[in-house]
Coordinates of C-alpha atoms and ligand atoms in Angstrom, one line a residue:
M13 CA 113.7 91.6 158.7
L14 CA 116.6 90.3 156.6
R15 CA 117.4 93.9 155.7
T16 CA 116.9 97.4 157.0
H17 CA 118.2 99.0 153.8
T18 CA 119.0 98.1 150.2
C19 CA 122.5 97.9 148.8
G20 CA 122.0 101.1 146.9
E21 CA 120.9 103.7 149.4
L22 CA 123.4 104.2 152.2
K23 CA 125.2 107.5 152.0
I24 CA 127.7 109.5 154.1
A25 CA 124.8 110.9 156.1
D26 CA 124.0 107.4 157.4
A27 CA 127.5 107.0 158.9
G28 CA 127.2 105.5 162.4
K29 CA 123.9 103.7 161.7
K30 CA 123.5 100.1 162.5
V31 CA 122.1 98.3 159.5
T32 CA 121.2 94.9 158.1
L33 CA 121.8 94.3 154.4
S34 CA 121.1 91.2 152.3
G35 CA 122.3 90.4 148.8
W36 CA 124.7 88.5 146.6
V37 CA 128.5 88.5 146.8
Q38 CA 129.6 90.3 143.7
R39 CA 133.3 90.1 144.4
S40 CA 135.7 89.8 147.3
R41 CA 139.3 91.0 147.8
D42 CA 141.7 90.1 150.6
L43 CA 144.2 92.9 151.3
G44 CA 146.5 91.8 154.1
G45 CA 144.6 92.4 157.3
M46 CA 141.4 93.4 155.6
T47 CA 138.8 91.6 153.5
F48 CA 136.4 93.6 151.3
I49 CA 133.2 92.2 149.8
D50 CA 131.0 94.0 147.3
L51 CA 127.4 93.1 148.2
R52 CA 124.9 93.5 145.4
D53 CA 121.1 93.6 145.2
R54 CA 118.7 95.1 142.7
Y55 CA 119.4 98.6 143.9
G56 CA 123.2 98.7 143.9
I57 CA 126.4 97.6 145.5
T58 CA 127.7 98.3 149.0
Q59 CA 131.2 97.6 150.2
L60 CA 131.5 95.4 153.3
V61 CA 134.7 95.4 155.3
F62 CA 136.1 92.7 157.7
N63 CA 139.1 93.4 159.8
M64 CA 141.5 90.6 160.7
E65 CA 142.8 92.3 163.7
V66 CA 139.4 93.3 165.1
N67 CA 137.6 90.0 164.4
P68 CA 139.8 87.3 163.0
T69 CA 137.2 84.5 163.1
L70 CA 134.6 86.5 161.2
C71 CA 137.2 87.6 158.7
Q72 CA 138.3 84.1 158.1
E73 CA 134.7 83.0 157.6
A74 CA 134.1 85.9 155.2
R75 CA 137.0 84.7 153.1
Q76 CA 135.1 81.5 152.5
L77 CA 132.2 83.3 150.8
G78 CA 132.1 82.5 147.1
R79 CA 130.8 84.6 144.2
E80 CA 127.0 84.8 144.2
Y81 CA 126.6 83.5 147.7
V82 CA 123.5 85.0 149.3
V83 CA 124.2 86.6 152.6
S84 CA 122.7 88.8 155.2
I85 CA 125.0 91.0 157.2
E86 CA 124.7 93.3 160.2
G87 CA 127.1 96.1 160.9
H88 CA 127.8 99.8 161.1
V89 CA 127.9 102.3 158.3
T90 CA 131.4 103.9 158.3
E91 CA 133.0 106.6 156.2
R92 CA 135.5 105.1 153.7
S93 CA 139.0 106.3 153.8
N94 CA 139.3 105.4 150.1
K95 CA 136.2 106.9 148.5
N96 CA 134.8 105.9 145.1
L97 CA 132.8 108.8 143.9
K98 CA 131.6 106.9 140.8
M99 CA 129.4 104.7 143.0
P100 CA 126.3 106.1 144.7
T101 CA 127.4 104.3 147.9
G102 CA 131.1 104.9 147.3
E103 CA 131.7 107.2 150.3
I104 CA 130.7 104.5 152.9
E105 CA 131.3 100.9 153.7
I106 CA 129.8 98.6 156.3
T107 CA 132.0 97.3 159.1
V108 CA 130.5 93.9 159.5
E109 CA 129.8 92.5 162.9
K110 CA 127.8 89.4 162.0
F111 CA 126.7 87.6 158.9
T112 CA 124.5 84.7 157.9
V113 CA 124.9 82.7 154.7
L114 CA 121.3 82.5 153.4
N115 CA 122.3 80.3 150.5
V116 CA 125.4 79.1 148.7
S117 CA 126.0 79.3 145.0
K118 CA 127.9 77.3 142.4
T119 CA 130.5 79.4 140.6
P120 CA 128.4 81.0 137.8
P121 CA 129.2 80.0 134.3
F122 CA 130.0 83.6 133.3
T123 CA 131.0 86.7 135.2
I124 CA 128.1 88.8 136.4
E125 CA 129.7 92.1 135.4
D126 CA 128.8 94.8 133.0
N127 CA 131.4 93.4 130.6
T128 CA 130.7 89.7 131.0
D129 CA 132.7 86.9 129.5
G130 CA 129.5 84.9 128.7
G131 CA 128.4 84.3 125.1
D132 CA 124.8 84.8 123.9
E133 CA 123.6 81.2 124.2
L134 CA 125.2 80.6 127.6
R135 CA 123.6 83.8 129.0
M136 CA 120.2 82.7 127.5
K137 CA 120.5 79.3 129.2
Y138 CA 121.2 81.0 132.5
R139 CA 119.0 83.9 131.9
Y140 CA 118.3 84.3 135.7
L141 CA 122.0 85.0 136.1
D142 CA 122.2 87.3 133.1
L143 CA 119.3 89.3 134.6
R144 CA 121.4 90.0 137.6
R145 CA 123.6 92.2 135.4
N146 CA 123.1 96.0 135.5
I147 CA 122.3 96.4 131.8
N148 CA 119.4 94.0 131.9
K149 CA 118.1 95.5 135.1
T150 CA 118.2 99.0 133.6
N151 CA 116.4 97.7 130.5
L152 CA 113.6 96.0 132.5
E153 CA 113.2 99.1 134.6
L154 CA 112.9 101.2 131.4
R155 CA 110.2 98.8 130.2
H156 CA 108.3 99.0 133.4
K157 CA 108.4 102.9 133.3
M158 CA 107.2 102.8 129.7
S159 CA 104.2 100.6 130.6
V160 CA 103.3 102.7 133.6
E161 CA 103.5 106.0 131.7
T162 CA 101.6 104.5 128.8
R163 CA 98.8 103.4 131.2
N164 CA 98.8 106.8 132.9
Y165 CA 98.5 108.7 129.6
L166 CA 95.9 106.5 128.0
S167 CA 93.9 106.3 131.2
D168 CA 93.9 110.1 131.6
Q169 CA 92.5 110.2 128.0
Q170 CA 89.6 108.0 129.0
F171 CA 91.0 104.8 127.4
L172 CA 89.7 101.7 129.1
E173 CA 92.1 98.7 129.4
V174 CA 90.2 95.6 128.4
E175 CA 91.7 92.1 128.1
T176 CA 90.8 90.0 125.1
P177 CA 91.1 86.2 124.8
Y178 CA 94.3 84.4 124.0
L179 CA 92.6 81.3 122.8
I180 CA 91.0 82.3 119.5
K181 CA 90.3 81.1 116.0
S182 CA 92.8 80.5 113.3
T183 CA 92.6 82.5 110.1
P184 CA 94.8 82.2 107.1
E185 CA 95.4 85.9 106.6
G186 CA 98.5 87.6 107.9
A187 CA 101.3 85.5 109.4
R188 CA 101.1 81.9 110.4
D189 CA 99.2 81.2 113.6
F190 CA 100.4 79.3 116.6
V191 CA 97.7 76.7 117.3
V192 CA 96.6 75.0 120.5
P193 CA 94.8 71.7 120.3
S194 CA 91.5 71.5 122.2
R195 CA 91.3 68.3 124.3
M196 CA 87.6 68.7 124.7
N197 CA 87.0 69.1 121.0
P198 CA 89.1 66.5 119.4
G199 CA 90.6 67.4 116.1
Q200 CA 89.9 71.1 116.7
F201 CA 92.4 73.9 117.5
Y202 CA 92.5 77.3 119.0
A203 CA 94.9 79.8 117.6
L204 CA 96.9 82.3 119.7
P205 CA 96.1 85.9 118.6
Q206 CA 98.5 87.6 116.2
S207 CA 96.8 90.8 117.5
P208 CA 93.5 91.5 119.2
Q209 CA 92.4 93.3 116.0
T210 CA 88.8 91.9 115.6
F211 CA 88.1 91.9 119.3
K212 CA 89.0 95.6 119.6
Q213 CA 86.7 96.4 116.7
L214 CA 84.0 94.4 118.4
L215 CA 84.6 96.5 121.6
M216 CA 83.9 99.6 119.4
V217 CA 80.7 98.0 118.2
A218 CA 79.9 97.4 121.9
G219 CA 80.3 101.1 122.6
Y220 CA 83.6 101.1 124.6
D221 CA 84.8 104.0 122.5
R222 CA 88.4 104.2 123.7
Y223 CA 90.1 100.9 124.3
F224 CA 93.7 99.9 125.0
Q225 CA 95.6 96.9 126.1
I226 CA 99.3 96.1 126.7
V227 CA 99.0 92.7 125.2
R228 CA 101.1 89.7 124.1
C229 CA 100.8 88.7 120.5
F230 CA 102.0 85.6 118.7
R231 CA 103.2 85.1 115.2
D232 CA 104.7 82.0 113.8
E233 CA 106.9 83.9 111.3
D234 CA 110.0 82.8 109.6
L235 CA 113.0 83.6 111.7
R236 CA 114.7 86.9 111.1
A237 CA 117.2 88.5 113.4
D238 CA 115.5 90.2 116.3
R239 CA 112.0 88.8 115.7
Q240 CA 110.3 87.2 118.7
P241 CA 107.5 84.6 118.2
E242 CA 105.7 86.3 121.1
F243 CA 105.9 90.0 121.5
T244 CA 104.0 92.8 123.2
Q245 CA 101.8 95.5 121.6
I246 CA 100.2 98.7 123.0
D247 CA 97.0 98.0 121.2
C248 CA 94.5 100.8 120.9
E249 CA 91.2 101.6 119.2
M250 CA 88.9 104.7 119.2
S251 CA 85.4 105.4 117.9
F252 CA 84.0 108.6 116.3
V253 CA 87.4 109.8 115.1
T254 CA 89.1 110.9 112.0
R255 CA 92.6 109.8 111.1
D256 CA 94.0 113.1 112.3
D257 CA 92.3 112.6 115.7
I258 CA 94.1 109.3 116.0
L259 CA 97.5 110.7 114.9
D260 CA 97.1 113.6 117.4
T261 CA 96.2 111.3 120.3
F262 CA 99.1 109.0 119.8
E263 CA 101.6 111.7 119.0
G264 CA 100.5 112.8 122.4
L265 CA 101.4 109.4 123.8
A266 CA 104.8 109.5 122.2
K267 CA 105.4 113.0 123.5
H268 CA 104.4 112.0 126.9
L269 CA 106.8 109.0 127.0
F270 CA 109.7 111.1 125.6
K271 CA 109.0 113.8 128.3
K272 CA 108.4 111.5 131.3
I273 CA 111.1 108.9 130.5
K274 CA 113.8 110.8 128.7
N275 CA 112.9 114.4 129.6
I276 CA 113.0 115.3 125.9
D277 CA 110.5 117.7 124.3
I278 CA 109.6 116.6 120.8
H279 CA 107.4 119.0 119.0
D280 CA 107.6 118.0 115.4
F281 CA 105.9 114.8 114.0
P282 CA 106.0 115.5 110.2
R283 CA 103.6 113.6 108.1
M284 CA 104.8 112.1 104.8
S285 CA 102.9 110.1 102.3
Y286 CA 104.1 106.6 101.5
D287 CA 104.9 107.6 97.9
E288 CA 107.0 110.5 99.1
A289 CA 108.9 108.4 101.6
M290 CA 109.7 105.8 98.9
T291 CA 110.8 108.5 96.4
R292 CA 112.9 110.5 98.9
Y293 CA 114.3 107.7 101.0
G294 CA 113.5 104.4 99.3
S295 CA 111.8 103.2 102.4
D296 CA 108.4 103.3 104.1
K297 CA 110.3 103.8 107.4
P298 CA 112.8 106.5 106.6
D299 CA 115.4 107.6 109.1
I300 CA 115.1 111.3 108.9
R301 CA 117.9 112.1 111.4
F302 CA 120.1 112.9 108.4
G303 CA 119.7 114.2 104.8
M304 CA 121.2 112.4 101.8
E305 CA 117.9 112.4 100.1
F306 CA 117.5 110.5 96.9
V307 CA 117.8 112.4 93.6
E308 CA 116.4 110.8 90.5
L309 CA 118.6 111.3 87.5
N310 CA 117.0 109.6 84.5
A311 CA 116.6 112.8 82.6
L312 CA 120.3 113.8 83.0
V313 CA 122.1 110.5 82.5
K314 CA 120.3 108.6 79.8
G315 CA 121.2 108.8 76.1
K316 CA 125.0 109.1 76.7
D317 CA 125.9 105.6 75.5
F318 CA 126.3 104.3 79.0
K319 CA 124.3 101.1 78.6
V320 CA 123.7 100.4 82.3
F321 CA 122.0 103.7 82.7
D322 CA 120.3 103.6 79.4
D323 CA 118.7 100.2 80.2
A324 CA 117.7 101.1 83.7
E325 CA 114.2 101.9 84.8
L326 CA 115.6 104.2 87.4
V327 CA 119.0 106.0 88.0
V328 CA 119.0 107.5 91.4
G329 CA 121.7 108.8 93.7
I330 CA 122.7 110.4 97.0
C331 CA 125.1 113.2 97.7
V332 CA 127.5 112.5 100.6
K333 CA 128.9 115.7 102.0
D334 CA 132.6 116.2 102.2
C335 CA 133.6 112.7 101.1
A336 CA 135.2 113.4 97.7
T337 CA 138.5 112.3 99.3
Y338 CA 137.2 108.7 99.6
T339 CA 140.0 106.4 98.5
R340 CA 139.8 103.6 96.0
K341 CA 139.6 101.1 98.8
Q342 CA 136.7 102.9 100.5
L343 CA 134.8 103.1 97.3
D344 CA 135.5 99.4 96.6
E345 CA 134.1 98.6 100.1
L346 CA 130.9 100.5 99.2
T347 CA 130.6 98.6 95.9
D348 CA 131.0 95.3 97.8
F349 CA 128.4 96.5 100.2
V350 CA 125.8 97.3 97.6
R351 CA 126.5 94.0 95.9
K352 CA 125.7 91.9 99.0
P353 CA 122.7 89.8 98.3
Q354 CA 120.7 91.5 101.1
V355 CA 121.3 94.8 99.4
G356 CA 121.0 93.5 95.9
A357 CA 122.5 96.1 93.5
N358 CA 124.8 95.0 90.6
G359 CA 127.2 97.8 91.0
M360 CA 127.7 101.4 92.0
V361 CA 128.8 104.5 90.1
Y362 CA 130.6 107.3 91.9
V363 CA 131.2 110.9 91.0
K364 CA 133.7 112.8 93.1
Y365 CA 133.3 116.6 92.9
N366 CA 136.9 117.4 93.7
E367 CA 138.1 120.3 95.8
D368 CA 139.5 122.0 92.7
G369 CA 136.2 121.8 90.8
S370 CA 137.1 118.9 88.6
F371 CA 135.3 115.5 88.6
T372 CA 136.6 112.0 89.0
S373 CA 134.2 109.2 88.2
S374 CA 133.9 105.6 87.4
V375 CA 131.9 106.6 84.3
S376 CA 134.0 109.5 83.0
K377 CA 134.3 107.7 79.7
F378 CA 130.6 108.5 79.0
Y379 CA 130.1 111.9 80.6
T380 CA 131.7 115.2 80.1
D381 CA 132.5 117.7 82.9
H382 CA 129.5 119.6 81.6
D383 CA 127.3 116.6 82.3
F384 CA 128.8 116.2 85.8
V385 CA 128.1 119.8 86.6
A386 CA 124.4 119.3 85.7
I387 CA 124.3 116.1 87.8
A388 CA 126.0 117.9 90.7
H389 CA 123.6 120.7 90.4
A390 CA 120.6 118.4 90.5
M391 CA 122.0 116.7 93.5
G392 CA 122.9 119.8 95.4
A393 CA 126.6 118.7 95.4
H394 CA 129.4 121.1 95.9
E395 CA 133.2 120.8 95.8
N396 CA 134.5 118.0 98.0
D397 CA 131.2 116.1 97.9
L398 CA 130.8 112.5 96.7
M399 CA 127.9 111.4 94.6
L400 CA 126.9 107.7 94.7
L401 CA 124.5 106.4 92.0
L402 CA 122.6 103.1 91.6
A403 CA 120.6 102.0 88.6
G404 CA 118.2 99.3 87.6
N405 CA 114.6 98.2 88.4
A406 CA 113.0 101.1 90.3
E407 CA 111.8 99.2 93.4
K408 CA 115.0 97.2 93.8
T409 CA 117.2 100.1 93.2
R410 CA 115.4 102.3 95.7
K411 CA 115.7 99.5 98.3
A412 CA 119.5 99.1 97.6
L413 CA 120.1 102.9 97.7
C414 CA 118.2 103.0 101.0
E415 CA 120.6 100.5 102.5
L416 CA 123.6 102.4 101.1
R417 CA 122.2 105.7 102.5
L418 CA 121.9 104.1 106.0
E419 CA 125.3 102.6 105.7
M420 CA 126.8 106.0 104.9
G421 CA 124.8 107.5 107.8
N422 CA 126.4 104.9 110.0
R423 CA 129.9 105.4 108.6
L424 CA 129.7 109.2 109.1
G425 CA 128.2 109.0 112.6
L426 CA 124.9 110.7 111.5
R427 CA 122.6 108.2 113.2
L428 CA 122.9 109.3 116.8
N429 CA 121.1 107.2 119.4
D430 CA 119.9 110.1 121.5
D431 CA 118.7 112.2 118.5
Y432 CA 115.0 111.3 118.1
K433 CA 113.2 112.1 114.8
P434 CA 109.7 110.7 114.6
L435 CA 107.4 110.9 111.6
W436 CA 104.1 109.6 110.5
V437 CA 104.0 107.8 107.2
I438 CA 100.5 108.0 105.7
D439 CA 98.5 107.0 102.6
F440 CA 99.9 103.5 102.2
P441 CA 98.7 101.5 99.3
L442 CA 95.6 99.4 100.3
L443 CA 96.7 96.3 98.4
E444 CA 99.8 94.4 97.3
W445 CA 99.8 92.1 94.3
D446 CA 101.5 88.7 94.9
E447 CA 102.9 87.2 91.8
D448 CA 103.3 83.7 93.2
S449 CA 99.7 83.3 94.4
Q450 CA 98.3 85.6 91.7
R451 CA 96.2 87.5 94.2
F452 CA 96.0 90.7 96.2
Y453 CA 97.0 90.9 99.8
A454 CA 96.0 93.7 102.2
K455 CA 99.1 95.7 102.9
H456 CA 98.0 96.4 106.4
H457 CA 95.1 94.0 107.1
P458 CA 91.7 93.3 105.5
F459 CA 89.9 95.6 108.0
T460 CA 91.6 98.7 106.8
A461 CA 89.4 101.3 105.1
P462 CA 90.3 102.7 101.7
K463 CA 90.6 106.5 101.6
P464 CA 87.0 107.6 100.9
E465 CA 87.9 109.3 97.6
D466 CA 89.4 106.0 96.4
I467 CA 86.4 103.8 97.0
P468 CA 85.2 104.0 93.4
L469 CA 88.5 102.4 92.3
L470 CA 87.6 99.2 94.1
D471 CA 85.8 98.1 90.9
T472 CA 88.2 99.6 88.4
N473 CA 91.8 99.8 89.6
P474 CA 92.2 98.3 93.1
I475 CA 96.0 98.5 93.1
A476 CA 95.8 102.3 92.9
I477 CA 93.8 102.6 96.0
K478 CA 95.3 104.3 99.0
A479 CA 94.5 103.1 102.5
N480 CA 93.5 105.3 105.4
A481 CA 96.5 103.8 107.2
Y482 CA 99.5 105.2 109.0
D483 CA 102.7 104.1 110.6
L484 CA 104.7 105.9 113.4
V485 CA 108.4 105.7 112.5
I486 CA 111.2 106.8 114.8
N487 CA 114.8 106.9 113.6
G488 CA 114.1 104.4 110.8
V489 CA 112.2 102.0 113.0
E490 CA 108.5 101.2 112.5
I491 CA 107.2 101.7 116.1
G492 CA 103.5 101.4 115.4
G493 CA 100.9 101.2 112.7
G494 CA 97.1 101.4 112.3
S495 CA 94.3 102.5 110.2
I496 CA 90.7 103.8 110.0
R497 CA 88.6 100.6 109.7
I498 CA 85.8 99.5 107.5
H499 CA 82.6 99.6 109.6
N500 CA 80.2 98.7 106.9
K501 CA 79.3 95.1 106.1
E502 CA 79.0 95.6 102.4
L503 CA 82.3 97.3 102.1
Q504 CA 84.0 94.6 104.3
K505 CA 82.5 91.9 102.1
K506 CA 83.8 93.6 99.0
M507 CA 87.2 93.8 100.5
F508 CA 87.2 90.1 101.2
E509 CA 86.1 89.5 97.6
I510 CA 89.0 91.5 96.3
L511 CA 91.3 89.5 98.5
G512 CA 90.1 86.4 96.8
F513 CA 87.8 85.0 99.6
T514 CA 84.7 83.2 98.5
D515 CA 81.6 84.4 100.2
E516 CA 81.6 81.2 102.2
D517 CA 85.2 81.6 103.4
A518 CA 84.6 85.2 104.4
Q519 CA 81.5 84.2 106.3
N520 CA 83.2 81.3 108.0
Q521 CA 86.3 83.2 109.1
F522 CA 85.0 86.7 109.7
G523 CA 81.2 86.3 109.8
F524 CA 81.1 87.3 113.4
L525 CA 82.6 90.7 112.6
M526 CA 80.5 91.4 109.5
N527 CA 77.4 90.4 111.5
A528 CA 78.4 92.8 114.2
F529 CA 78.6 95.5 111.6
E530 CA 74.9 95.1 111.1
Y531 CA 74.2 96.1 114.7
G532 CA 75.2 99.7 114.7
A533 CA 79.0 99.7 114.3
P534 CA 80.4 103.2 114.8
P535 CA 83.1 104.6 112.6
H536 CA 86.4 103.7 114.3
G537 CA 90.1 103.3 113.9
G538 CA 93.1 102.5 115.9
I539 CA 96.8 101.7 116.1
A540 CA 99.1 99.2 117.7
F541 CA 102.7 99.9 118.9
G542 CA 105.4 97.3 119.1
F543 CA 106.1 97.8 122.8
D544 CA 109.3 95.8 122.9
R545 CA 110.7 97.8 119.9
F546 CA 109.5 101.1 121.5
C547 CA 111.5 100.2 124.6
A548 CA 114.5 99.3 122.5
V549 CA 114.4 102.6 120.7
F550 CA 114.1 104.5 124.0
G551 CA 117.0 102.4 125.3
G552 CA 119.1 103.3 122.2
S553 CA 119.4 99.6 121.2
D554 CA 118.6 97.6 118.0
S555 CA 117.7 94.5 119.9
I556 CA 114.2 93.9 121.3
R557 CA 115.5 90.8 123.0
D558 CA 117.3 92.9 125.5
Y559 CA 114.0 94.4 126.7
I560 CA 112.2 91.1 127.3
A561 CA 112.9 89.2 130.5
F562 CA 112.8 85.7 129.0
P563 CA 113.2 86.0 125.3
K564 CA 113.5 83.2 122.7
N565 CA 116.7 82.7 120.7
N566 CA 117.0 83.2 116.9
S567 CA 115.6 79.7 116.3
G568 CA 112.5 80.5 118.3
R569 CA 113.7 78.3 121.2
D570 CA 113.8 79.0 124.9
V571 CA 117.1 77.4 125.7
M572 CA 116.6 77.8 129.4
I573 CA 113.5 75.8 129.8
D574 CA 114.2 73.8 126.6
S575 CA 111.1 74.6 124.7
P576 CA 109.5 73.7 122.4
S577 CA 109.8 70.1 123.4
E578 CA 108.1 66.8 122.6
I579 CA 105.1 65.7 124.7
S580 CA 104.2 62.2 125.8
Q581 CA 102.1 59.7 123.8
Q582 CA 99.5 60.0 126.5
Q583 CA 99.2 63.8 126.1
L584 CA 99.1 63.4 122.4
G585 CA 96.4 60.7 122.8
E586 CA 94.3 63.0 125.0
L587 CA 94.5 65.7 122.3
A588 CA 93.7 63.2 119.6
I589 CA 96.9 64.0 117.8
R590 CA 98.9 61.5 115.8
V591 CA 102.4 62.4 114.9
V592 CA 103.3 61.2 111.5
S593 CA 107.0 61.2 110.9
S594 CA 108.1 62.2 107.5
Ligands
LIG8 N1 96.3 95.0 114.6 C1 97.2 95.7 113.8 C2 98.6 95.1 113.9 O1 98.9 94.2 114.7 C3 97.4 97.1 114.2 C4 96.2 98.0 114.0 O2 95.7 98.1 112.9 O3 95.7 98.5 115.0 O4 99.5 95.4 113.1

């Protein structure tokens, strides 16, 4: 045995025990006649002590140990004279009698400390060293617990974990596929799944009425911050259920995870329609940890000769409590913020409701105090509040005000990491119209069922149809989404038709599913959670990368193994692929 204990478990009660520990040299300090070494493993850090007077040779040898050397030591647990109560093992140290160097180490390219000096790329290149740091260890432990508890909950609810294939068929819907050439079928390609959607539906046809899988999915999407080309879903499907059965079941999963992992009881999962979410928050994933809800002001502000408002499709504002004292500089900063291309507003109007009941505004030329009182009333503003108004095209203005609202939430410290406010957003539009390609796209995916009462609109007014679809949103982050599915061949065919598929295309790409619907497909529906994101939300972080052991960088590269990379002519030949340089 290279160890009798880990570096995280010895306590004062173990004093006197003879122990063997193995681990990495975190740090060493020579203090006159003594040498102290912090020995680290996955479980913690234990202090080792070598005494020059007691054993000069051993102490000299210990002084040669570099950072990250791997050593195994034998010694006795002793009570420390200088205790460190911040460390679980801080009351003891090991008086080392013997040690073996199991392996040497080069000096690591960055310090393996909580506050490291290594930049992002460097740490990605040496990810195995980065993973030795506490923060990453804690994150991966959280991920592990989340997956164990997910399995426990779903298994207790009779869900069966079934694996579905990774080598599947490319379809042009959704994001771009990653494709894999088939050597045995020259010129033909598999695709890696963007999700197991069709397979889980086939499992329902097969009668496995509760399925789940914690599964890797692949999407070749354009790079955006914090997107990973491969990511993990908790993918689920159920038969013989209504939407509310599904929401209840997965609310249960979320509650279970909050309780088991964070010891938080969450009772309330409000349900809000997509339309309401857009009107009140300008977003289909509203952060409801704080108020500042949108107030639409067209009726109050138009017709007063202020051209910007008169020309706008929508004038909408938020009321920021207790901020009427904002300075010129602070207001200018906010105007600059809304003008950023990512936010997209042309400008911002402010109205300060001053402490003394007067108003100061960037549009006081056009509005009387009487008008401002009416606006303040509509916005629920009182003395000392600040009203911020945007105007323009409705969709764009809502989006920009949503960003401004979140920015104000950040500035005022209203978006607390450990305050969890989930909600379901329901009744999404079924379709989106794309101007460029002049066709409809499915907002969720083509297998999503319309709300039954909207089915007649398929022939008359498809854009008005609401889908039987839902998203779980926590603190402004979309954690999961799903829908009741179409389980009838004719309706599925119709859906493909609306999406601009020819009969032949639909048959080629999804014939297997539509054929299966002819053999007794039960009504079914499901959901998938972004597991990496779920972990990040639980960890109080914005970055999914921190919860993935070996993530790709923002250009989709693994800089550690240097991938993607070219392959040899011989490999290309075997795959019948010719590279044509542009
Ligand atoms: N397969 C869907 C997705 O990946 C989720 C679902 O509808 O269950 O978004």
